[in-house]
Amino acid sequence: MEYNIVIAPDLEGLALEVAGFLPQGWRLKGGIVEQGNSYAQQLIRHPKDSIRAQQQRKQPAAKQRRTRWIE
């Protein structure tokens, strides 16, 4: 199991940084912690989550079939 702590000077910056980790299989753990003049958020990831996120990125998008309607 992996742990990560993201620290930012304001809540908007924290949200932007945390949003970058979510597609990589990270999940939020607990609430936002205020530390003096900054904010922190703890993230957690299981090894299987990171592998699953990599597999989802590698899959090509399904081709959209075109149909022609005969009038």
Tab-separated table of N, CA and C in Angstrom:
chain	number	residue	atom	x	y	z
A	1	MET	N	0.847	-1.162	0.000
A	1	MET	CA	0.000	0.000	0.000
A	1	MET	C	0.899	1.233	0.000
A	2	GLU	N	0.535	2.213	-0.811
A	2	GLU	CA	1.315	3.443	-0.926
A	2	GLU	C	0.548	4.599	-0.300
A	3	TYR	N	1.285	5.509	0.311
A	3	TYR	CA	0.708	6.711	0.899
A	3	TYR	C	1.363	7.927	0.285
A	4	ASN	N	0.608	9.013	0.178
A	4	ASN	CA	1.124	10.256	-0.366
A	4	ASN	C	0.443	11.405	0.368
A	5	ILE	N	1.184	12.447	0.641
A	5	ILE	CA	0.626	13.639	1.271
A	5	ILE	C	0.871	14.824	0.349
A	6	VAL	N	-0.193	15.528	0.019
A	6	VAL	CA	-0.114	16.698	-0.850
A	6	VAL	C	-0.306	17.932	0.014
A	7	ILE	N	0.588	18.912	-0.130
A	7	ILE	CA	0.532	20.146	0.651
A	7	ILE	C	0.455	21.326	-0.312
A	8	ALA	N	-0.426	22.282	-0.012
A	8	ALA	CA	-0.584	23.473	-0.844
A	8	ALA	C	-0.898	24.671	0.049
A	9	PRO	N	-0.572	25.878	-0.423
A	9	PRO	CA	-0.801	27.073	0.388
A	9	PRO	C	-2.275	27.474	0.525
A	10	ASP	N	-3.125	27.065	-0.430
A	10	ASP	CA	-4.546	27.397	-0.341
A	10	ASP	C	-5.390	26.206	-0.801
A	11	LEU	N	-6.681	26.267	-0.542
A	11	LEU	CA	-7.567	25.148	-0.865
A	11	LEU	C	-7.699	24.912	-2.360
A	12	GLU	N	-7.706	25.973	-3.152
A	12	GLU	CA	-7.803	25.810	-4.605
A	12	GLU	C	-6.579	25.100	-5.159
A	13	GLY	N	-5.410	25.470	-4.674
A	13	GLY	CA	-4.175	24.809	-5.107
A	13	GLY	C	-4.146	23.354	-4.687
A	14	LEU	N	-4.646	23.078	-3.499
A	14	LEU	CA	-4.712	21.699	-3.014
A	14	LEU	C	-5.632	20.869	-3.907
A	15	ALA	N	-6.780	21.430	-4.253
A	15	ALA	CA	-7.728	20.714	-5.108
A	15	ALA	C	-7.123	20.412	-6.474
A	16	LEU	N	-6.388	21.359	-7.037
A	16	LEU	CA	-5.763	21.138	-8.341
A	16	LEU	C	-4.698	20.042	-8.277
A	17	GLU	N	-3.897	20.051	-7.237
A	17	GLU	CA	-2.847	19.042	-7.106
A	17	GLU	C	-3.427	17.656	-6.852
A	18	VAL	N	-4.442	17.570	-6.009
A	18	VAL	CA	-5.067	16.281	-5.710
A	18	VAL	C	-5.760	15.735	-6.959
A	19	ALA	N	-6.379	16.601	-7.748
A	19	ALA	CA	-7.058	16.172	-8.969
A	19	ALA	C	-6.089	15.523	-9.956
A	20	GLY	N	-4.835	15.909	-9.930
A	20	GLY	CA	-3.844	15.294	-10.805
A	20	GLY	C	-3.498	13.872	-10.404
A	21	PHE	N	-3.691	13.524	-9.144
A	21	PHE	CA	-3.359	12.179	-8.664
A	21	PHE	C	-4.517	11.184	-8.832
A	22	LEU	N	-5.745	11.658	-8.861
A	22	LEU	CA	-6.900	10.758	-8.906
A	22	LEU	C	-6.927	9.846	-10.137
A	23	PRO	N	-6.599	10.310	-11.346
A	23	PRO	CA	-6.593	9.395	-12.496
A	23	PRO	C	-5.514	8.315	-12.419
A	24	GLN	N	-4.546	8.470	-11.543
A	24	GLN	CA	-3.465	7.504	-11.403
A	24	GLN	C	-3.805	6.399	-10.411
A	25	GLY	N	-5.038	6.360	-9.915
A	25	GLY	CA	-5.465	5.311	-8.999
A	25	GLY	C	-5.422	5.702	-7.535
A	26	TRP	N	-5.072	6.939	-7.218
A	26	TRP	CA	-5.008	7.391	-5.826
A	26	TRP	C	-6.412	7.682	-5.331
A	27	ARG	N	-6.638	7.468	-4.013
A	27	ARG	CA	-7.922	7.767	-3.376
A	27	ARG	C	-7.675	8.642	-2.154
A	28	LEU	N	-8.663	9.448	-1.816
A	28	LEU	CA	-8.556	10.315	-0.651
A	28	LEU	C	-8.644	9.500	0.627
A	29	LYS	N	-7.860	9.872	1.620
A	29	LYS	CA	-7.920	9.226	2.927
A	29	LYS	C	-8.082	10.322	3.968
A	30	GLY	N	-9.172	10.301	4.670
A	30	GLY	CA	-9.401	11.294	5.701
A	30	GLY	C	-9.812	12.637	5.116
A	31	GLY	N	-9.741	13.653	5.953
A	31	GLY	CA	-10.136	14.991	5.544
A	31	GLY	C	-8.944	15.886	5.295
A	32	ILE	N	-9.231	17.118	4.986
A	32	ILE	CA	-8.185	18.117	4.760
A	32	ILE	C	-7.686	18.606	6.111
A	33	VAL	N	-6.374	18.692	6.240
A	33	VAL	CA	-5.761	19.121	7.492
A	33	VAL	C	-5.158	20.511	7.284
A	34	GLU	N	-5.455	21.427	8.193
A	34	GLU	CA	-4.890	22.774	8.122
A	34	GLU	C	-3.619	22.813	8.966
A	35	GLN	N	-2.525	23.231	8.344
A	35	GLN	CA	-1.230	23.288	9.026
A	35	GLN	C	-0.680	24.710	8.933
A	36	GLY	N	-0.940	25.502	9.931
A	36	GLY	CA	-0.444	26.882	9.916
A	36	GLY	C	-1.044	27.658	8.762
A	37	ASN	N	-0.216	28.004	7.762
A	37	ASN	CA	-0.668	28.779	6.608
A	37	ASN	C	-0.907	27.916	5.380
A	38	SER	N	-0.942	26.592	5.532
A	38	SER	CA	-1.134	25.711	4.371
A	38	SER	C	-2.131	24.601	4.705
A	39	TYR	N	-2.477	23.842	3.677
A	39	TYR	CA	-3.433	22.755	3.808
A	39	TYR	C	-2.805	21.470	3.281
A	40	ALA	N	-3.216	20.327	3.836
A	40	ALA	CA	-2.669	19.042	3.422
A	40	ALA	C	-3.797	18.022	3.257
A	41	GLN	N	-3.573	17.070	2.355
A	41	GLN	CA	-4.522	15.982	2.109
A	41	GLN	C	-3.731	14.694	1.930
A	42	GLN	N	-4.145	13.635	2.608
A	42	GLN	CA	-3.461	12.355	2.482
A	42	GLN	C	-4.166	11.511	1.430
A	43	LEU	N	-3.368	10.846	0.593
A	43	LEU	CA	-3.879	9.968	-0.450
A	43	LEU	C	-3.351	8.563	-0.208
A	44	ILE	N	-4.090	7.568	-0.669
A	44	ILE	CA	-3.691	6.172	-0.502
A	44	ILE	C	-3.934	5.443	-1.823
A	45	ARG	N	-3.070	4.453	-2.103
A	45	ARG	CA	-3.236	3.670	-3.332
A	45	ARG	C	-2.751	2.247	-3.076
A	46	HIS	N	-3.549	1.294	-3.497
A	46	HIS	CA	-3.155	-0.111	-3.450
A	46	HIS	C	-2.410	-0.427	-4.747
A	47	PRO	N	-1.468	-1.343	-4.753
A	47	PRO	CA	-0.741	-1.676	-5.986
A	47	PRO	C	-1.660	-2.095	-7.130
A	48	LYS	N	-2.737	-2.812	-6.831
A	48	LYS	CA	-3.650	-3.232	-7.898
A	48	LYS	C	-4.356	-2.041	-8.543
A	49	ASP	N	-4.572	-0.948	-7.788
A	49	ASP	CA	-5.214	0.241	-8.346
A	49	ASP	C	-4.336	0.912	-9.385
A	50	SER	N	-3.019	0.968	-9.146
A	50	SER	CA	-2.129	1.600	-10.112
A	50	SER	C	-2.030	0.769	-11.374
A	51	ILE	N	-2.037	-0.557	-11.245
A	51	ILE	CA	-1.996	-1.434	-12.421
A	51	ILE	C	-3.277	-1.290	-13.225
A	52	ARG	N	-4.415	-1.224	-12.533
A	52	ARG	CA	-5.706	-1.072	-13.208
A	52	ARG	C	-5.770	0.260	-13.959
A	53	ALA	N	-5.242	1.327	-13.375
A	53	ALA	CA	-5.248	2.633	-14.039
A	53	ALA	C	-4.377	2.604	-15.288
A	54	GLN	N	-3.242	1.919	-15.253
A	54	GLN	CA	-2.380	1.807	-16.425
A	54	GLN	C	-3.058	1.021	-17.538
A	55	GLN	N	-3.763	-0.046	-17.188
A	55	GLN	CA	-4.447	-0.853	-18.189
A	55	GLN	C	-5.577	-0.078	-18.850
A	56	GLN	N	-6.264	0.752	-18.097
A	56	GLN	CA	-7.362	1.540	-18.666
A	56	GLN	C	-6.835	2.579	-19.646
A	57	ARG	N	-5.657	3.131	-19.381
A	57	ARG	CA	-5.083	4.124	-20.296
A	57	ARG	C	-4.615	3.479	-21.592
A	58	LYS	N	-4.184	2.209	-21.557
A	58	LYS	CA	-3.651	1.539	-22.740
A	58	LYS	C	-4.731	1.079	-23.700
A	59	GLN	N	-5.949	0.859	-23.217
A	59	GLN	CA	-7.011	0.357	-24.071
A	59	GLN	C	-7.416	1.416	-25.087
A	60	PRO	N	-7.411	1.056	-26.380
A	60	PRO	CA	-7.822	2.033	-27.396
A	60	PRO	C	-9.329	2.284	-27.321
A	61	ALA	N	-9.708	3.443	-27.733
A	61	ALA	CA	-11.128	3.791	-27.723
A	61	ALA	C	-11.858	2.939	-28.750
A	62	ALA	N	-13.057	2.531	-28.423
A	62	ALA	CA	-13.855	1.714	-29.334
A	62	ALA	C	-14.217	2.547	-30.561
A	63	LYS	N	-14.087	1.928	-31.725
A	63	LYS	CA	-14.426	2.645	-32.955
A	63	LYS	C	-15.934	2.772	-33.062
A	64	GLN	N	-16.339	3.921	-33.502
A	64	GLN	CA	-17.760	4.167	-33.647
A	64	GLN	C	-18.194	3.690	-35.026
A	65	ARG	N	-19.198	2.857	-35.064
A	65	ARG	CA	-19.675	2.342	-36.340
A	65	ARG	C	-20.562	3.370	-37.009
A	66	ARG	N	-20.385	3.470	-38.308
A	66	ARG	CA	-21.227	4.374	-39.078
A	66	ARG	C	-22.252	3.554	-39.826
A	67	THR	N	-23.437	4.029	-39.802
A	67	THR	CA	-24.515	3.344	-40.535
A	67	THR	C	-25.103	4.318	-41.540
A	68	ARG	N	-25.461	3.794	-42.647
A	68	ARG	CA	-26.077	4.608	-43.692
A	68	ARG	C	-27.527	4.166	-43.821
A	69	TRP	N	-28.391	5.112	-43.714
A	69	TRP	CA	-29.810	4.819	-43.820
A	69	TRP	C	-30.244	4.970	-45.275
A	70	ILE	N	-30.958	3.984	-45.745
A	70	ILE	CA	-31.460	4.014	-47.115
A	70	ILE	C	-32.885	4.545	-47.088
A	71	GLU	N	-33.092	5.585	-47.887
A	71	GLU	CA	-34.432	6.189	-47.915
A	71	GLU	C	-35.241	5.656	-49.059
